[in-house]
PDB file of C-alpha atoms in Angstrom:
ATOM      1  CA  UNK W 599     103.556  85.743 106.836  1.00  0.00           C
ATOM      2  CA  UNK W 600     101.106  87.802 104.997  1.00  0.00           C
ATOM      3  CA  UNK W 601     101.105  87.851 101.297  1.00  0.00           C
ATOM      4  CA  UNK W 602     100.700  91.050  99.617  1.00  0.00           C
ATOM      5  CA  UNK W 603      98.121  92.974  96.831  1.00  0.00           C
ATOM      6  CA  UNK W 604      98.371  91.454  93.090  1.00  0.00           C
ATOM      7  CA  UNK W 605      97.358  92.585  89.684  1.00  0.00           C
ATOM      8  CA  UNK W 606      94.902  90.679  87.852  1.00  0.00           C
ATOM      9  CA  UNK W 607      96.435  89.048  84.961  1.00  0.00           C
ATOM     10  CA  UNK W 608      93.415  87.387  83.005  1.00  0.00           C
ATOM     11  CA  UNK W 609      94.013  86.366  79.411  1.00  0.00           C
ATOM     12  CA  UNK W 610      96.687  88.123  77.536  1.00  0.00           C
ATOM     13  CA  UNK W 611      97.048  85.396  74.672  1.00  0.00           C
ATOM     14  CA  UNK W 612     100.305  86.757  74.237  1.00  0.00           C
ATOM     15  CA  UNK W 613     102.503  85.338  74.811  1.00  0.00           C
ATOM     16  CA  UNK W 614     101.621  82.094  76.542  1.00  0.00           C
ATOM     17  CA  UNK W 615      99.396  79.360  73.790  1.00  0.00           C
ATOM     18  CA  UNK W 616      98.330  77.724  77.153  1.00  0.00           C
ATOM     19  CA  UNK W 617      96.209  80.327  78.238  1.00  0.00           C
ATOM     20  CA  UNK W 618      93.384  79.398  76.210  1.00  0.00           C
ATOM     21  CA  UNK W 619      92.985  75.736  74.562  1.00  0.00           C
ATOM     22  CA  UNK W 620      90.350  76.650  72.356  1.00  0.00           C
ATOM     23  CA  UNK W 621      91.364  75.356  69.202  1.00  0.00           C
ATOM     24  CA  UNK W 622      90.531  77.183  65.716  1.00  0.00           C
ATOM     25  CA  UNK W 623      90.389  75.800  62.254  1.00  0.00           C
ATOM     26  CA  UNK W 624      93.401  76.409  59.537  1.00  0.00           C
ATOM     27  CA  UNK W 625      90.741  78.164  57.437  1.00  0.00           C
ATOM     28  CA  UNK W 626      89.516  80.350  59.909  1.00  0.00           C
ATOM     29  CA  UNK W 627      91.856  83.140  59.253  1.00  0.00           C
ATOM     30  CA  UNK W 628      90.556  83.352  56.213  1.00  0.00           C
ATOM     31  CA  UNK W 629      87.350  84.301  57.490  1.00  0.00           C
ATOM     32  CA  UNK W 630      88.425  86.305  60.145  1.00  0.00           C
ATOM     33  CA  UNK W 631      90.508  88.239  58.555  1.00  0.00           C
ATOM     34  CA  UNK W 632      87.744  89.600  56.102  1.00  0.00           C
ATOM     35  CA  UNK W 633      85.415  90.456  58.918  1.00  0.00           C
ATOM     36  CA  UNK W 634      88.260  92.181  60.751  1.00  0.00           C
ATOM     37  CA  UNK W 635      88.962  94.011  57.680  1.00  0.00           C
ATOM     38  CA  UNK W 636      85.582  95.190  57.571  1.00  0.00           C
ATOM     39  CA  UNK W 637      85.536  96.355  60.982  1.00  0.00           C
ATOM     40  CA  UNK W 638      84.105  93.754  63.051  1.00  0.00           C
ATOM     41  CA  UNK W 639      85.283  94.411  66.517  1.00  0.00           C
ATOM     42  CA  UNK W 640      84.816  90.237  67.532  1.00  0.00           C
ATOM     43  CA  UNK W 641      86.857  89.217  64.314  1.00  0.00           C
ATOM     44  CA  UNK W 642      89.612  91.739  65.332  1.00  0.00           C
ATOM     45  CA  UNK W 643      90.005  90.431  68.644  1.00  0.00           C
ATOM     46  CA  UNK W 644      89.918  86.704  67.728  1.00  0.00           C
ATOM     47  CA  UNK W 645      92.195  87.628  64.660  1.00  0.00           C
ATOM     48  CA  UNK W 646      94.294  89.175  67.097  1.00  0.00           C
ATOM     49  CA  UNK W 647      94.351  86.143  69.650  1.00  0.00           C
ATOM     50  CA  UNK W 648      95.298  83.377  66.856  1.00  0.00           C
ATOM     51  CA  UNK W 649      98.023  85.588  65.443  1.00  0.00           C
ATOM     52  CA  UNK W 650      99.334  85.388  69.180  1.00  0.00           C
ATOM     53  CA  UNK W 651      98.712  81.714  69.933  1.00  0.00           C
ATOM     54  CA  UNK W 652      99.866  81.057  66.162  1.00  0.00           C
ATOM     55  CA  UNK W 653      97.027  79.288  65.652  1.00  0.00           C
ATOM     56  CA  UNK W 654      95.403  78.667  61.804  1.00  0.00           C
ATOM     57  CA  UNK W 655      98.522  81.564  61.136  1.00  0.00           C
ATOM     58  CA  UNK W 656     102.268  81.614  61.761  1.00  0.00           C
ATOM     59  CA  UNK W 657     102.632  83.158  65.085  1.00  0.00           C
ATOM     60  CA  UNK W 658     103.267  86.961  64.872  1.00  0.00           C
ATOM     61  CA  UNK W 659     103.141  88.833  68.074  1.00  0.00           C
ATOM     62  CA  UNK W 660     103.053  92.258  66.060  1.00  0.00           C
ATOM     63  CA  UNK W 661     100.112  91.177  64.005  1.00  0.00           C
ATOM     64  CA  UNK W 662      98.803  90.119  67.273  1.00  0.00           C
ATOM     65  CA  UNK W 663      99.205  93.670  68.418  1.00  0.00           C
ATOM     66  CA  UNK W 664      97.920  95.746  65.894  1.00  0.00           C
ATOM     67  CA  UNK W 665      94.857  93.526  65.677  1.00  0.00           C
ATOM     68  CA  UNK W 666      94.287  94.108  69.316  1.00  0.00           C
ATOM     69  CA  UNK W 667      94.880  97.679  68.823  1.00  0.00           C
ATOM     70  CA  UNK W 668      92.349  98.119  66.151  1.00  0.00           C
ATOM     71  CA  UNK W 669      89.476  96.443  68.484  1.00  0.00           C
ATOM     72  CA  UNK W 670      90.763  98.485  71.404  1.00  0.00           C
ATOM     73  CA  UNK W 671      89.877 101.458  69.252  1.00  0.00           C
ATOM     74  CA  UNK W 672      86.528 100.631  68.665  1.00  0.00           C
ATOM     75  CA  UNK W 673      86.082 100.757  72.583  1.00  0.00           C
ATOM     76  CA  UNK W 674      86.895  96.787  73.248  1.00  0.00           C
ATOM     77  CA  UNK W 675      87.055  97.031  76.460  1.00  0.00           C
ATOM     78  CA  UNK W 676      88.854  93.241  77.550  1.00  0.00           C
ATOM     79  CA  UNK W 677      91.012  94.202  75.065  1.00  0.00           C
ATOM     80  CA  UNK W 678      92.129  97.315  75.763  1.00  0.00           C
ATOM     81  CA  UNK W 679      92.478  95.546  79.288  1.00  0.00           C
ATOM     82  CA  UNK W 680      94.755  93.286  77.573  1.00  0.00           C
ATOM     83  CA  UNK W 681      97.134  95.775  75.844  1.00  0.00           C
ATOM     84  CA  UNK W 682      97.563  97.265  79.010  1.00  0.00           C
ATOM     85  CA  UNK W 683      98.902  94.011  80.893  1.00  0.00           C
ATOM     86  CA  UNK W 684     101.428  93.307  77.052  1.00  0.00           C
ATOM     87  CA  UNK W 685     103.021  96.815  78.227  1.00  0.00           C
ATOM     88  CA  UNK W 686     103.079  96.097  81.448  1.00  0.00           C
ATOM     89  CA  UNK W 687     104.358  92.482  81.299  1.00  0.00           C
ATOM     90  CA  UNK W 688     107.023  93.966  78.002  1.00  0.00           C
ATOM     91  CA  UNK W 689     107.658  90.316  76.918  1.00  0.00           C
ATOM     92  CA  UNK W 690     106.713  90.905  72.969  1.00  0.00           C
ATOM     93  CA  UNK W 691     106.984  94.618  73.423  1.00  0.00           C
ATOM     94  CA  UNK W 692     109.185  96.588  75.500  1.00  0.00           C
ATOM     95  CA  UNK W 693     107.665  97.385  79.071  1.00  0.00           C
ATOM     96  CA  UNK W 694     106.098 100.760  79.049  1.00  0.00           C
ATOM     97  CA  UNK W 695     104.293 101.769  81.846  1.00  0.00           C
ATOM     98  CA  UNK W 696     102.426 104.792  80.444  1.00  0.00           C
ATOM     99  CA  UNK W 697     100.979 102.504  77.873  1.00  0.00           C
ATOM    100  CA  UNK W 698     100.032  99.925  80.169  1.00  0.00           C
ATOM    101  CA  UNK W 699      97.918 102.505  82.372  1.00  0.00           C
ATOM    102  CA  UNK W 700      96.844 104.411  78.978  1.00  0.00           C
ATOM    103  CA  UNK W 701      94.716 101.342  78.054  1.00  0.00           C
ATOM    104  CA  UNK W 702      93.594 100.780  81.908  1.00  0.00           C
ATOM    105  CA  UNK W 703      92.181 103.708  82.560  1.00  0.00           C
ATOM    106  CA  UNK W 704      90.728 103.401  78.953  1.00  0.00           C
ATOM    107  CA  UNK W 705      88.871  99.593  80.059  1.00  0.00           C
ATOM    108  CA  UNK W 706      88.241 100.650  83.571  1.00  0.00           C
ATOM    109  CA  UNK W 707      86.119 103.947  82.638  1.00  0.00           C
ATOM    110  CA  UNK W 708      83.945 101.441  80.794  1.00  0.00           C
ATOM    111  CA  UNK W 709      83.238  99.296  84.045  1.00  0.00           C
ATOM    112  CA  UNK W 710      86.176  96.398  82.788  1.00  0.00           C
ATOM    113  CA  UNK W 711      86.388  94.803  86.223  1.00  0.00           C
ATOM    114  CA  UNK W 712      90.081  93.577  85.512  1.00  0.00           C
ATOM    115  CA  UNK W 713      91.438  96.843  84.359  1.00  0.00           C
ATOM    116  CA  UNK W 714      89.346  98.205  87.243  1.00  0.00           C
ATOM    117  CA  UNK W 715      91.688  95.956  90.035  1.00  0.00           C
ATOM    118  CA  UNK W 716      94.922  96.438  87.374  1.00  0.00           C
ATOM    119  CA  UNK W 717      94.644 100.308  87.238  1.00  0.00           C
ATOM    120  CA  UNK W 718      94.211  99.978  91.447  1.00  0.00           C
ATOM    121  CA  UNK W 719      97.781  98.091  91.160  1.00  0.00           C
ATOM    122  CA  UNK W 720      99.391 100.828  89.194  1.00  0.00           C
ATOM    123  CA  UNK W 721      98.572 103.571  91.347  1.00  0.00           C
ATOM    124  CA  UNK W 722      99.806 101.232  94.943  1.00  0.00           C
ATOM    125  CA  UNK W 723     102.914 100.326  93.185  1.00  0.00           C
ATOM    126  CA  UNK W 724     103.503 104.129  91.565  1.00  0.00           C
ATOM    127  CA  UNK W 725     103.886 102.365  88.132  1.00  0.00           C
ATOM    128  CA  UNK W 726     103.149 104.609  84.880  1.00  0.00           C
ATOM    129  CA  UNK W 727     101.611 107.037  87.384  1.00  0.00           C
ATOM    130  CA  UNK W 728     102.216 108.836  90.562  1.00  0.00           C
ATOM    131  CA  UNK W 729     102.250 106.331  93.381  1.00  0.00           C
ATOM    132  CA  UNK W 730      98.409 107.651  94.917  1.00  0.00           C
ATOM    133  CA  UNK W 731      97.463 104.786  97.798  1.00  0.00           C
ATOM    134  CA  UNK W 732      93.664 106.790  98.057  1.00  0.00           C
ATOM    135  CA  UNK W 733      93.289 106.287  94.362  1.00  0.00           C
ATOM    136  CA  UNK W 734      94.203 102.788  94.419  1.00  0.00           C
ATOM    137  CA  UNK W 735      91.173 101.887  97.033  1.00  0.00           C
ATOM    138  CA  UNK W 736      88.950 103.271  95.007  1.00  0.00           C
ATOM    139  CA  UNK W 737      89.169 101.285  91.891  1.00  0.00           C
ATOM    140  CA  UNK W 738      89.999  98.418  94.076  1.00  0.00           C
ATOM    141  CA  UNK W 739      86.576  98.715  95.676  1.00  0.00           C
ATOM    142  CA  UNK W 740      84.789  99.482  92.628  1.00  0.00           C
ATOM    143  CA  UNK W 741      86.477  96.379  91.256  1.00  0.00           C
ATOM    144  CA  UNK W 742      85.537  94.521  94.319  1.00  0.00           C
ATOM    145  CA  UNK W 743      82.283  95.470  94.781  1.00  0.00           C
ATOM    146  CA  UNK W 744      81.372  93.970  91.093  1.00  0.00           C
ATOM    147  CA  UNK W 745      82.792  90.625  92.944  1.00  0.00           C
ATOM    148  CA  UNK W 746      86.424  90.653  91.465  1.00  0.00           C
ATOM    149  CA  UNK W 747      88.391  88.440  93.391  1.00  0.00           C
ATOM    150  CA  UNK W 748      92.005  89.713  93.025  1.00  0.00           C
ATOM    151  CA  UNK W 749      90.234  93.349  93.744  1.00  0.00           C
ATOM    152  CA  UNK W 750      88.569  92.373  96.883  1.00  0.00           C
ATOM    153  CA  UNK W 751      91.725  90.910  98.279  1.00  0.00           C
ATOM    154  CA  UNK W 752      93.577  94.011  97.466  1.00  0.00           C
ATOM    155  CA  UNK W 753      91.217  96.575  98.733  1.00  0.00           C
ATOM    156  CA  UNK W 754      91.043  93.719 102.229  1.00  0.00           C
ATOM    157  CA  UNK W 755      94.184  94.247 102.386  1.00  0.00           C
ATOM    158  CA  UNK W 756      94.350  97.925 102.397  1.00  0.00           C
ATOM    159  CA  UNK W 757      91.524  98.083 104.730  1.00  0.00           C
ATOM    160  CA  UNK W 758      93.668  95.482 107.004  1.00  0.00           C
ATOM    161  CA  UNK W 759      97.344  97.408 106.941  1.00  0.00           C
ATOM    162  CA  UNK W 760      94.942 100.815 106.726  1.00  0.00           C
ATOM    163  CA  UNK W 761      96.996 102.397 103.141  1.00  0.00           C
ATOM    164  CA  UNK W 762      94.544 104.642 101.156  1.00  0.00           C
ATOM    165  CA  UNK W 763      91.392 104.055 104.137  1.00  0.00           C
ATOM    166  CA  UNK W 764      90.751 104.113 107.513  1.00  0.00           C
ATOM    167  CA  UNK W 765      92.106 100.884 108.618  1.00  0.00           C
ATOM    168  CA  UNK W 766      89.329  98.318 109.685  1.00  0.00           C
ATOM    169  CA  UNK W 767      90.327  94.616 110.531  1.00  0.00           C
ATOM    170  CA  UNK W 768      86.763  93.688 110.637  1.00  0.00           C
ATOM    171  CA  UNK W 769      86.130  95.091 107.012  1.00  0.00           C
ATOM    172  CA  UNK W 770      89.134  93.461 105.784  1.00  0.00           C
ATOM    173  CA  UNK W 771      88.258  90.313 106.789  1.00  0.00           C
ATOM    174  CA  UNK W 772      84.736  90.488 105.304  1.00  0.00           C
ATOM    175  CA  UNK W 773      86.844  91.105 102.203  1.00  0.00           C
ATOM    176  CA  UNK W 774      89.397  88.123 102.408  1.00  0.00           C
ATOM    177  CA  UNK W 775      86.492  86.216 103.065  1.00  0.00           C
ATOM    178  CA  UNK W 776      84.427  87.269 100.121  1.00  0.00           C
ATOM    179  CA  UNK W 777      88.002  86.870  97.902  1.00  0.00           C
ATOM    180  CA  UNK W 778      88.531  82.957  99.504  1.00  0.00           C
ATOM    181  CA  UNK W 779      85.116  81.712  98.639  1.00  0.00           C
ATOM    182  CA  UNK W 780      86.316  82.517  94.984  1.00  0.00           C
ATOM    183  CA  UNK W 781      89.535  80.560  95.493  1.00  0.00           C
ATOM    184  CA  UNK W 782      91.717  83.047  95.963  1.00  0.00           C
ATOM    185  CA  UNK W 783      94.393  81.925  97.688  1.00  0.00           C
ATOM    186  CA  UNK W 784      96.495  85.057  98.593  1.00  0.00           C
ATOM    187  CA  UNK W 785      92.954  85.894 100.540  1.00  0.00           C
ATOM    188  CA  UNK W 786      92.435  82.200 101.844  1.00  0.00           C
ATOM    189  CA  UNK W 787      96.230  82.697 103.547  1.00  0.00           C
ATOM    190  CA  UNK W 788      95.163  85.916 104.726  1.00  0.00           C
ATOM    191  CA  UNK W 789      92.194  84.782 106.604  1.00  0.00           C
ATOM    192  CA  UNK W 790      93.645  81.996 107.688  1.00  0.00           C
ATOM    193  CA  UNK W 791      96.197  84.263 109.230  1.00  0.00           C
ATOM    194  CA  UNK W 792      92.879  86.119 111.229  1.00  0.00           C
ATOM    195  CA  UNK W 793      91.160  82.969 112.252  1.00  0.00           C
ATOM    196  CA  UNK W 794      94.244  81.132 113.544  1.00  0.00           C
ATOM    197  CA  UNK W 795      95.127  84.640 115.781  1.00  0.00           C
ATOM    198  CA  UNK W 796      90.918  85.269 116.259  1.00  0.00           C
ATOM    199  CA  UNK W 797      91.758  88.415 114.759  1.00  0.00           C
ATOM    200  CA  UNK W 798      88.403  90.056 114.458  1.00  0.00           C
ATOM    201  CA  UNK W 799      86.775  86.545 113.442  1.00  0.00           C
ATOM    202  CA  UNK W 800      85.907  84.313 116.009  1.00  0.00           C
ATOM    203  CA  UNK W 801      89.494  81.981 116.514  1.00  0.00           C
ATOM    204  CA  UNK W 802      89.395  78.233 114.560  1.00  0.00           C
ATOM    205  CA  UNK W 803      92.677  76.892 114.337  1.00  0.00           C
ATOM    206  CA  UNK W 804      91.025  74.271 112.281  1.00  0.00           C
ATOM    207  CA  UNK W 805      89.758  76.681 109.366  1.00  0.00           C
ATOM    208  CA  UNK W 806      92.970  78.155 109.364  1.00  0.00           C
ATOM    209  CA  UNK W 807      94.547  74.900 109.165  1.00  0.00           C
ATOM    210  CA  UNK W 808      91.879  74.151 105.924  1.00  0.00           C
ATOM    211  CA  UNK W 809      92.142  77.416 104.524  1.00  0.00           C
ATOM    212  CA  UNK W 810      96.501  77.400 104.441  1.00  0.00           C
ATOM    213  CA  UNK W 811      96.328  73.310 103.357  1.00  0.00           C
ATOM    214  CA  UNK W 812      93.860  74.439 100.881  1.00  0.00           C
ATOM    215  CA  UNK W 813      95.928  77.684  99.802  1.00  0.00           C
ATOM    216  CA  UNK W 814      99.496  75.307  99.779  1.00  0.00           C
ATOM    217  CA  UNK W 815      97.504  73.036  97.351  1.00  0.00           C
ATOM    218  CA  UNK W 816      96.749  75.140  94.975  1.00  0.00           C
ATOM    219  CA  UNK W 817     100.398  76.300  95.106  1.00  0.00           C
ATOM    220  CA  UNK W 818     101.002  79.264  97.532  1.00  0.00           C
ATOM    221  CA  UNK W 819     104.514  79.006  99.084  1.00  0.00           C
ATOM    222  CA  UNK W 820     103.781  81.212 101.958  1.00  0.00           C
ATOM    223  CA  UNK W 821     100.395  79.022 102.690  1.00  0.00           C
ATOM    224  CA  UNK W 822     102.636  75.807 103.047  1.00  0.00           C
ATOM    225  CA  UNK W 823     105.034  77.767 105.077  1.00  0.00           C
ATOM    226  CA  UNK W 824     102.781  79.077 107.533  1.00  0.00           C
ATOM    227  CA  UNK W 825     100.866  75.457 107.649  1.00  0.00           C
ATOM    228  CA  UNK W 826     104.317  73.528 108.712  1.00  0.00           C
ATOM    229  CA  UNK W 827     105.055  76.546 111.127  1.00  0.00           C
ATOM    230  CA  UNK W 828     101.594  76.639 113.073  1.00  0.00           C
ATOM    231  CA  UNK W 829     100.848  72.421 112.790  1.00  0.00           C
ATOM    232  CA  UNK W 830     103.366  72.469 115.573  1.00  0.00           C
ATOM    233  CA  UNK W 831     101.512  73.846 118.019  1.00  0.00           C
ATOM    234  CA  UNK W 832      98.079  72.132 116.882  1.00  0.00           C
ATOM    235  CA  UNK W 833      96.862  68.813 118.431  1.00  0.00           C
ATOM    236  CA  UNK W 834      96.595  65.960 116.044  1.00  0.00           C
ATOM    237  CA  UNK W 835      92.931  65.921 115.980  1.00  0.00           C
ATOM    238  CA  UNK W 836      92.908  69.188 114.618  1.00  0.00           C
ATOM    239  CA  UNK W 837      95.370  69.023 112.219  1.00  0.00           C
ATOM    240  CA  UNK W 838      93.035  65.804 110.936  1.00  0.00           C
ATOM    241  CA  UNK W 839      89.740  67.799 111.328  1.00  0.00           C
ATOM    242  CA  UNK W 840      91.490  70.488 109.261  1.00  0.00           C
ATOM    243  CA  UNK W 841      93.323  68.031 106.603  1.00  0.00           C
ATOM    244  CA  UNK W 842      89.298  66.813 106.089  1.00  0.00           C
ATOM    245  CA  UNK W 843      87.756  70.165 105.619  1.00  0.00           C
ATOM    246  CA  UNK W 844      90.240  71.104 103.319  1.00  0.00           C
ATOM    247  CA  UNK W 845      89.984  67.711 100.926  1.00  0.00           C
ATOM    248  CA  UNK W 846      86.090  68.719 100.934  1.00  0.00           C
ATOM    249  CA  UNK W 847      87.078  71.908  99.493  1.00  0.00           C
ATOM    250  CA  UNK W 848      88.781  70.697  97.193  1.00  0.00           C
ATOM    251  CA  UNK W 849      87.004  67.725  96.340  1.00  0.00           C
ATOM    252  CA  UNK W 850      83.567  69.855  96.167  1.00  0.00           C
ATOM    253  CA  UNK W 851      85.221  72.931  94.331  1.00  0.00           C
ATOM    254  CA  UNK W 852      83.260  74.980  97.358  1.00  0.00           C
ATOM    255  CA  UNK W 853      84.728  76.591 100.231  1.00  0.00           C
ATOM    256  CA  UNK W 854      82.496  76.633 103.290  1.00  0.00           C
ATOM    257  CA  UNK W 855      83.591  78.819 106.048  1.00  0.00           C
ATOM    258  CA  UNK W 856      81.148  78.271 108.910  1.00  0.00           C
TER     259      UNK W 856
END
């Protein structure tokens, strides 16, 4: 089973205080909030971030928001990136679409990698805009070509099922491959699909075993389904080659596809 494109969800700070353990004194606001008064773009930002953590403040998801909004008009562009995935996600704001791509296009234009692979998502999934496949590969390629991961397993995988490009299996798995040395593991299930079928990569059942036990670790569903499924027709010296390759991986933090 093939898992399918993904938006690129980064750091929203809002409205999840595990996203970023940073910790910041009680009498930072304080400070903060003068230089964001003044205009500081950086102080704006953080301001906005501990208002949405509640950290050194009482948590206040609007406060959150219009500090974020102030930096975004300055021409922040992670945060603008940011405001764009709060409309899209509408959890402390209702979901709004138009917003959400408003503030993409707005970080994307300015070379924000994210919003570059986000904006690609809107425009497959017709969200906020006219669904436009052809549009979508292109930011996910400009994304991917600056090494985003999500981005170059998106724009594999329209290369792969051929939506918005001439489909090229070869391409897309140049793509996966880039995306799974990054720890992706919608790519790393992906390519494991190609090298278990020798699907324009020269077949190893064993990487594909490594790359879906890798993939399952790191909690993909559809990795650890496909591994049970295809361990059944694998000898048990494979399956042990691949269980070793894979704990390397891990253990190392480096995926090394021969």
């Amino acid at each position: 089973e093939t898992h399918f494109a993904e938006k690129n969800t980064g750091k929203t700070n809002v409205p999840d205080s595990a996203q970023d353990e940073k910790k910041i004194p009680d009498d930072a606001a304080t400070i903060y909030r003068l230089a964001a008064e003044q205009g500081s773009v950086t102080a704006q930002r953080t301001l906005g971030e501990m208002y949405g953590r509640g950290e050194g403040v009482p948590r206040d998801y609007a406060e959150a928001i219009k500090w974020y909004r102030r930096a975004a008009d300055q021409g922040d562009a992670e945060v603008r990136n940011r405001l764009g995935l709060i409309y899209l996600e509408g959890t402390v704001v209702p979901q709004n679409f138009d917003e959400a791509v408003r503030w993409f296009r707005l970080a994307a234009a300015q070379g924000d990698i994210q919003a570059q692979n986000n904006l690609g998502t809107m425009f497959m999934q017709g969200h906020g805009v006219q669904k436009n496949e052809v549009e979508a590969s292109t930011w996910f390629k400009l994304a991917a070509e600056q090494g985003d991961a999500m981005a170059q397993f998106n724009y594999g995988l329209m290369l792969y099922i051929g939506s918005g490009v001439l489909q090229n299996k070869s391409e897309a798995a140049r793509w996966f491959r880039s995306s799974a040395l990054q720890w992706n593991t919608s790519a790393m299930n992906n390519l494991a699909e190609m090298y278990h079928e020798g699907e324009c990569v020269t077949q190893n059942m064993v990487i594909a075993y490594a790359l879906w036990n890798a993939s399952a670790t790191k909690g993909l569903t559809v990795a650890a389904d496909n591994r049970e499924k295809f361990q059944k027709i694998m000898t048990a010296a494979q399956i042990l080659e691949g269980q070793r390759i894979s704990d390397s991986w891990i253990s190392s933090g480096l995926i090394l596809i021969p």
